[in-house]
mmCIF file of C-alpha atoms in Angstrom:
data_model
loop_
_atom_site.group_PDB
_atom_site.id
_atom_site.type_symbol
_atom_site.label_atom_id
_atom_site.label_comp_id
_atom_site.label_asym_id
_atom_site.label_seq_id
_atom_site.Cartn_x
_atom_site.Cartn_y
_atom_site.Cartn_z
ATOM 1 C CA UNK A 1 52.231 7.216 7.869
ATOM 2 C CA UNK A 2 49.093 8.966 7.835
ATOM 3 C CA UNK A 3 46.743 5.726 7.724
ATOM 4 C CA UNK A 4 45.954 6.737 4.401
ATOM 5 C CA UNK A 5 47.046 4.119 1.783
ATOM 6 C CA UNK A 6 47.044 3.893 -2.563
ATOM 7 C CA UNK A 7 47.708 1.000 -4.527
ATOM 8 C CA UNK A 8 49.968 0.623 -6.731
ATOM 9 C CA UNK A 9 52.545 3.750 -5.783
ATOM 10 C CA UNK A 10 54.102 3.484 -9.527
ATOM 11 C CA UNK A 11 52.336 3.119 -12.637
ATOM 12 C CA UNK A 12 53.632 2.731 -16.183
ATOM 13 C CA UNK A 13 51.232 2.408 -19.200
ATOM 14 C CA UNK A 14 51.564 3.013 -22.420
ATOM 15 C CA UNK A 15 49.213 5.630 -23.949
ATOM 16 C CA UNK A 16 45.319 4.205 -24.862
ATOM 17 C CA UNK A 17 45.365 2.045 -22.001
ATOM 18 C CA UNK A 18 43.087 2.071 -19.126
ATOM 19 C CA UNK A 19 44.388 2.196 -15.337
ATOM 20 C CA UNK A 20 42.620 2.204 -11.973
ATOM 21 C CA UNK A 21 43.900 3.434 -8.552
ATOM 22 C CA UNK A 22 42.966 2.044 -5.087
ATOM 23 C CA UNK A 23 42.623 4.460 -2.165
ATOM 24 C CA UNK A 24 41.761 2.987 1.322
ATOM 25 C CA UNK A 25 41.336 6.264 3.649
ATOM 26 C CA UNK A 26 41.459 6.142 7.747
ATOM 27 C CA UNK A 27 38.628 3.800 8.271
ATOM 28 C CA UNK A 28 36.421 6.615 10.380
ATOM 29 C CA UNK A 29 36.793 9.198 7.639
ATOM 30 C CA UNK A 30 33.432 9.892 5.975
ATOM 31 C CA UNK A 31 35.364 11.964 3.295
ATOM 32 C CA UNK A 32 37.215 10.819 0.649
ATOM 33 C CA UNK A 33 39.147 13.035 -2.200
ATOM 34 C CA UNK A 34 41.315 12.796 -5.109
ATOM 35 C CA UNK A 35 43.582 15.195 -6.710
ATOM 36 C CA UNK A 36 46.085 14.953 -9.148
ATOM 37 C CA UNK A 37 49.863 17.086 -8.767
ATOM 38 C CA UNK A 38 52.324 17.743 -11.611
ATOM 39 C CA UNK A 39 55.569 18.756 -11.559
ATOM 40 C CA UNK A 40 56.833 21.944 -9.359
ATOM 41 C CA UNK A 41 52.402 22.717 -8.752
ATOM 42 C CA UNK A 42 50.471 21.717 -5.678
ATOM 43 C CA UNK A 43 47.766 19.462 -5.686
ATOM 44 C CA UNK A 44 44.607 19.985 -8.070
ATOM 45 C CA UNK A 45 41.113 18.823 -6.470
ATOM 46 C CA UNK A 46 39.639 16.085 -8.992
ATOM 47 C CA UNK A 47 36.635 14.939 -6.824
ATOM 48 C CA UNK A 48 35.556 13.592 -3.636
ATOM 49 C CA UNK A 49 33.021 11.684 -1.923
ATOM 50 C CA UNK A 50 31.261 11.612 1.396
ATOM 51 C CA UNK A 51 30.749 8.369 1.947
ATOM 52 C CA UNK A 52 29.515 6.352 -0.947
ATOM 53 C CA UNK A 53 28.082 9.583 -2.373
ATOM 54 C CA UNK A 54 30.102 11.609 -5.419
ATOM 55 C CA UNK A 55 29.321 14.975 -4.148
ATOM 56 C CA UNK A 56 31.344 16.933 -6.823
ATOM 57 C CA UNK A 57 32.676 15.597 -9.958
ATOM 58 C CA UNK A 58 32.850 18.558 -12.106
ATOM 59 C CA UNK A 59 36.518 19.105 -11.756
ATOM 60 C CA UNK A 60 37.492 15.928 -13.129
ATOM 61 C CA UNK A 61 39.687 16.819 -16.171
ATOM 62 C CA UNK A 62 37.602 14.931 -18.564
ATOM 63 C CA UNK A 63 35.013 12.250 -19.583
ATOM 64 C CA UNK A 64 37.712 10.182 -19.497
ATOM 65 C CA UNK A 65 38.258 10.103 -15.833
ATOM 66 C CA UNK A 66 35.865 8.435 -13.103
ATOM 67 C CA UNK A 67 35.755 7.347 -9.529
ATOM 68 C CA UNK A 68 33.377 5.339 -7.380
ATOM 69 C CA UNK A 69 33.385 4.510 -3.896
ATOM 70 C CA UNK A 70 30.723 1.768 -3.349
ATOM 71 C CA UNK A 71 30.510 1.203 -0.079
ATOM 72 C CA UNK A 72 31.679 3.955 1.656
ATOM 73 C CA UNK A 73 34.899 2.740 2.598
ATOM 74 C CA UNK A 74 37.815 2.667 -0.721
ATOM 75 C CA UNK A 75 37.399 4.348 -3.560
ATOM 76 C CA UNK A 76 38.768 3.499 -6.781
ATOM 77 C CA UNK A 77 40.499 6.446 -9.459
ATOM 78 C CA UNK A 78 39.975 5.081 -13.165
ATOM 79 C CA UNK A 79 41.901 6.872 -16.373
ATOM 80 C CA UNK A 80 40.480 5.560 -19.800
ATOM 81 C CA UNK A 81 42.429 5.648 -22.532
ATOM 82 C CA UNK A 82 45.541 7.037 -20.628
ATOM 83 C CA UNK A 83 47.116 10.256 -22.953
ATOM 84 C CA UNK A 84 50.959 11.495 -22.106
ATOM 85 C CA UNK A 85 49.258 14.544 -20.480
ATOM 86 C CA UNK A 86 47.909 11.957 -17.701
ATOM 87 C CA UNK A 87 51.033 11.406 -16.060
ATOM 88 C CA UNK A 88 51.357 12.884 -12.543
ATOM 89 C CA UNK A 89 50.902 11.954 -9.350
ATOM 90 C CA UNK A 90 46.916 10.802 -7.892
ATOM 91 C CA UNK A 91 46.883 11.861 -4.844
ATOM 92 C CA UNK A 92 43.875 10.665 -1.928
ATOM 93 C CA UNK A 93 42.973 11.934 0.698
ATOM 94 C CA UNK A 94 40.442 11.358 3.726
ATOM 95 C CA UNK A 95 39.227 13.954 6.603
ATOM 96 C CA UNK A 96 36.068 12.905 8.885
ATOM 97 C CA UNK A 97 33.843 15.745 7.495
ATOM 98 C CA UNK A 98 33.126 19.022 6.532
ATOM 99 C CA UNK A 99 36.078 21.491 7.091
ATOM 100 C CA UNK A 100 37.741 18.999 9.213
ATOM 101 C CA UNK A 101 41.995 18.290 8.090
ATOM 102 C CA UNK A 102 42.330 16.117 5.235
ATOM 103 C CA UNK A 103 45.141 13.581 5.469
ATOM 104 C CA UNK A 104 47.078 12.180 2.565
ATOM 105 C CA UNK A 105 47.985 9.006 1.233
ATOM 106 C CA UNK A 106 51.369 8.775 -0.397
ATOM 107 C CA UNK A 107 50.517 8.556 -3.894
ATOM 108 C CA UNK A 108 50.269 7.102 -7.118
ATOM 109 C CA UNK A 109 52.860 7.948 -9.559
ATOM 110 C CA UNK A 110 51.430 7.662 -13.090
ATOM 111 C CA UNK A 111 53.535 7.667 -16.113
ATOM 112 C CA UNK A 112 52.481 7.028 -19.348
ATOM 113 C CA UNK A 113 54.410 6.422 -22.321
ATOM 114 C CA UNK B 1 36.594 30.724 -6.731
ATOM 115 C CA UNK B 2 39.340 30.759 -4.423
ATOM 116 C CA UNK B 3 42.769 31.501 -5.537
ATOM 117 C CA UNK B 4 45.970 30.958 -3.612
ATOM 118 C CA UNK B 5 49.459 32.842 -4.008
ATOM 119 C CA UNK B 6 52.339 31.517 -2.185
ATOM 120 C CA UNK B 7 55.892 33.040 -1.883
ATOM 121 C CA UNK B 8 58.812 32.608 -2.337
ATOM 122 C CA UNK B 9 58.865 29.588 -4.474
ATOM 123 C CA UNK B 10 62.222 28.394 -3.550
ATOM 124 C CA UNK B 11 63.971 29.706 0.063
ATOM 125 C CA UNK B 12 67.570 28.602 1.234
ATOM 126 C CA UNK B 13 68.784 29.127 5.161
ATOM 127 C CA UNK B 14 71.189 28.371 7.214
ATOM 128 C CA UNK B 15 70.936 25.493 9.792
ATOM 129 C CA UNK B 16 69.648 27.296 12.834
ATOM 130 C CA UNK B 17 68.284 30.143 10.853
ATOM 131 C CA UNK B 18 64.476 31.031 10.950
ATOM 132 C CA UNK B 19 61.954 30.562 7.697
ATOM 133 C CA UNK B 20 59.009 32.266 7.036
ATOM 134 C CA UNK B 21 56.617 31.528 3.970
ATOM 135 C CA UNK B 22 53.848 33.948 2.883
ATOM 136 C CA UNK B 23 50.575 33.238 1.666
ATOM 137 C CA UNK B 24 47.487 35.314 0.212
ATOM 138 C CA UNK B 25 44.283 34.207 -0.599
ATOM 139 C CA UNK B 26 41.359 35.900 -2.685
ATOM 140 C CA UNK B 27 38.102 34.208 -0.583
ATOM 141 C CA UNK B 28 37.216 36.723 2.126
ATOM 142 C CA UNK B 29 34.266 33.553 3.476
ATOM 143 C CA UNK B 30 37.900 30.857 3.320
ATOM 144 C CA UNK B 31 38.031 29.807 7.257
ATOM 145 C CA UNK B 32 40.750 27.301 7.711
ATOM 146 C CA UNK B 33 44.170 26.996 6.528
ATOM 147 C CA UNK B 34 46.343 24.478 6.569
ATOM 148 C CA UNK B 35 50.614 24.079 5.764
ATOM 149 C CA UNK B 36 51.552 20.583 4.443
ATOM 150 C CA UNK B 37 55.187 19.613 3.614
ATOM 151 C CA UNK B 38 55.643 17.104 1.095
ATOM 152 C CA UNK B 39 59.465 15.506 0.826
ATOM 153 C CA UNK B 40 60.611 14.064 -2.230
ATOM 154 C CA UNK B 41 58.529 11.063 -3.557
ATOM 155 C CA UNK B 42 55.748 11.132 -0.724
ATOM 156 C CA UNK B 43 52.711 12.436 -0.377
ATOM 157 C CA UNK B 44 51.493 16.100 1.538
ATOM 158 C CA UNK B 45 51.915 15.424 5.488
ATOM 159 C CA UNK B 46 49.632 17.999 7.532
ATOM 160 C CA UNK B 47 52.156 19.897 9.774
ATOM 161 C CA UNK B 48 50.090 22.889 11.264
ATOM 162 C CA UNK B 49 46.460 24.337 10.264
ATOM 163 C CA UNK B 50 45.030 27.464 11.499
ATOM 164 C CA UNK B 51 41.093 28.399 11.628
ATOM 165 C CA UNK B 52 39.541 32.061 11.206
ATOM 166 C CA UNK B 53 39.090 32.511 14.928
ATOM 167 C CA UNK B 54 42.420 32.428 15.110
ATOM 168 C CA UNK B 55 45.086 34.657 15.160
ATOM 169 C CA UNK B 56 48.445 32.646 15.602
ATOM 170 C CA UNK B 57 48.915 29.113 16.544
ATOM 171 C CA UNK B 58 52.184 27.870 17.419
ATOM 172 C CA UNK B 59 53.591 24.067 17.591
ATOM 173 C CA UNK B 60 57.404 23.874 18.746
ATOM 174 C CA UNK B 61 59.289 25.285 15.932
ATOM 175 C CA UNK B 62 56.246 26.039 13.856
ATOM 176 C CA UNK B 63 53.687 28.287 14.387
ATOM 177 C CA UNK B 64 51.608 30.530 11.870
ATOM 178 C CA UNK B 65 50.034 33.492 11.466
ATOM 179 C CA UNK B 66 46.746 35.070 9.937
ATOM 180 C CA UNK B 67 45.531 38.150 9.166
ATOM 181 C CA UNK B 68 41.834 38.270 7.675
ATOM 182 C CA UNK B 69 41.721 41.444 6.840
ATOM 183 C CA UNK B 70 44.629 41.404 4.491
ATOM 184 C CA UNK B 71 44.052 37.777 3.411
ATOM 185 C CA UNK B 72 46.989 36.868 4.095
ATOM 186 C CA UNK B 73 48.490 34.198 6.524
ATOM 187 C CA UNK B 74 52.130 33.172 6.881
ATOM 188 C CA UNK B 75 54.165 30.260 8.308
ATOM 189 C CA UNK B 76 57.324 30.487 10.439
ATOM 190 C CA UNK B 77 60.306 27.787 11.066
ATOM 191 C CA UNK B 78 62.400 28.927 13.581
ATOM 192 C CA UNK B 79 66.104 26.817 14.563
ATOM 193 C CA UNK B 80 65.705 25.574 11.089
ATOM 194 C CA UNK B 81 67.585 21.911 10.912
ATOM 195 C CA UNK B 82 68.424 19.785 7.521
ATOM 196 C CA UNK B 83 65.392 18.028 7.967
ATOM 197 C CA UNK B 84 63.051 20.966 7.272
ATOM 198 C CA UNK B 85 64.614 20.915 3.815
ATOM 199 C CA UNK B 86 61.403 19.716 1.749
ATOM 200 C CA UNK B 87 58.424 21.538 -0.232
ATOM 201 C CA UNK B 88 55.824 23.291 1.987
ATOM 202 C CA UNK B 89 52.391 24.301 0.550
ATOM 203 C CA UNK B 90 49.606 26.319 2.071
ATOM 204 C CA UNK B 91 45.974 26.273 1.205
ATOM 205 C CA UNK B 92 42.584 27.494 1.755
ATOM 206 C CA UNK B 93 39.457 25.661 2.496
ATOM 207 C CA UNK B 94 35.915 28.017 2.499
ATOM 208 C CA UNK B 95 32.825 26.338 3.523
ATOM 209 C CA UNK B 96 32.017 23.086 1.135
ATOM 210 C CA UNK B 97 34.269 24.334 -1.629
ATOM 211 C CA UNK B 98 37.625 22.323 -2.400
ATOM 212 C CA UNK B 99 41.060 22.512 -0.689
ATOM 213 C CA UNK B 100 43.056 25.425 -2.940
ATOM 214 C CA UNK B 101 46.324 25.227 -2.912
ATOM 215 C CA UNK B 102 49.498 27.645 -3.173
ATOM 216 C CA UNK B 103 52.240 26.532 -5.806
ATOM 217 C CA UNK B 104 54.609 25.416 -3.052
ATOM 218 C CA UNK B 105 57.680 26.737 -1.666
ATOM 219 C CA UNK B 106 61.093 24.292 -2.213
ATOM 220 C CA UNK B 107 62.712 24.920 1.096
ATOM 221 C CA UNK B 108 66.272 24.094 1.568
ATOM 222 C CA UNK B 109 68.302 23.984 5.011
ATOM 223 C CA UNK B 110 72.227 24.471 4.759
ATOM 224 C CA UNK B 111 74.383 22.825 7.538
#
């Protein structure tokens, strides 16, 4: 357990619905990131934040996808109108700055039908 | 940007054995590296990084090596046991630029 945590660790939806994932990182991690890992690939940066601030966003797959972090401490991952392509696992991750190890949460495992 | 190659994708070896995954990278400014292992249905647990003012670092049975001039760094299991069998990534991080990782390697340990 790396102190990292997601919410929910499964996910089943059904394509054109909307779903949100919960990451709580280690709580003295200023730096928060999401990626996304498909089958047999590694993980895929999506964003991240330092702390309530969305530093880089561009290599979130689409308009479709968002994430906030409004306090600084969670963050939430949120898929709009969910597509069979979206299914993967979200991965989080939290590191206490700038070049410093970033530690993993176990996952949400997105499916979408 | 950065690009990471990894090999071999999948590596089998006798319990005992030693293990060695390669890595390149393309990012001549990339100064830290880390190895993660990820077992089935979990998510990427750190097990050794390595920064560019470094040449080898060694922990136990792990320990990895990097050569900046070639890009390349490597990692090395020796008195491989069954519980090494899992999927081991590498990546690079440079500067303020995202964590790039390597396709993985699925390694499996024979008893």
């Amino acid at each position: 357990d790396t102190g990292v945590s997601q919410d929910p660790r499964h996910k089943i939806t059904k394509r054109g619905q909307n779903v949100t994932f919960r990451c709580d990182p280690i709580s003295e991690h200023n730096r928060l990131y999401w990626y996304r890992q498909t089958l047999g690939q590694g993980p895929e940066f999506l964003t991240y934040f330092q702390n309530e601030a969305q530093l880089e966003k561009s290599r979130l797959l689409s308009d479709r996808f968002s994430a906030e972090r409004p306090k600084g401490s969670f963050s939430t991952l949120e898929i709009q109108r969910t597509e069979q392509g979206d299914s993967a696992m979200y991965l989080c991750a939290s590191s206490q700055g700038l070049g410093e190890t970033q530690y993993f949460g176990p996952g949400t495992r997105l499916l979408v039908l | 940007g950065e690009n990471v190659e990894q090999h071999p994708s999948t590596l089998s070896v006798q319990e005992g054995d030693s293990a060695v995954i390669k890595c390149t990278y393309s990012d001549s400014a990339s100064n830290y590296f880390p190895w993660y292992k990820q077992e089935l249905g979990k998510g990427p647990q750190l097990i050794i990084d390595i920064r560019s003012n470094v040449g080898e670092k060694k922990d136990q049975r792990i320990a990895v090596t990097l050569n900046k001039t070639a890009k390349h760094f490597s990692l090395h299991i020796t008195e491989t046991q069954p519980e090494d069998s899992a999927v081991y990534f590498c990546a690079a991080l440079s500067g303020n630029t995202p964590l790039v990782f390597g396709k993985g390697t699925r390694l499996s340990v024979i008893a």
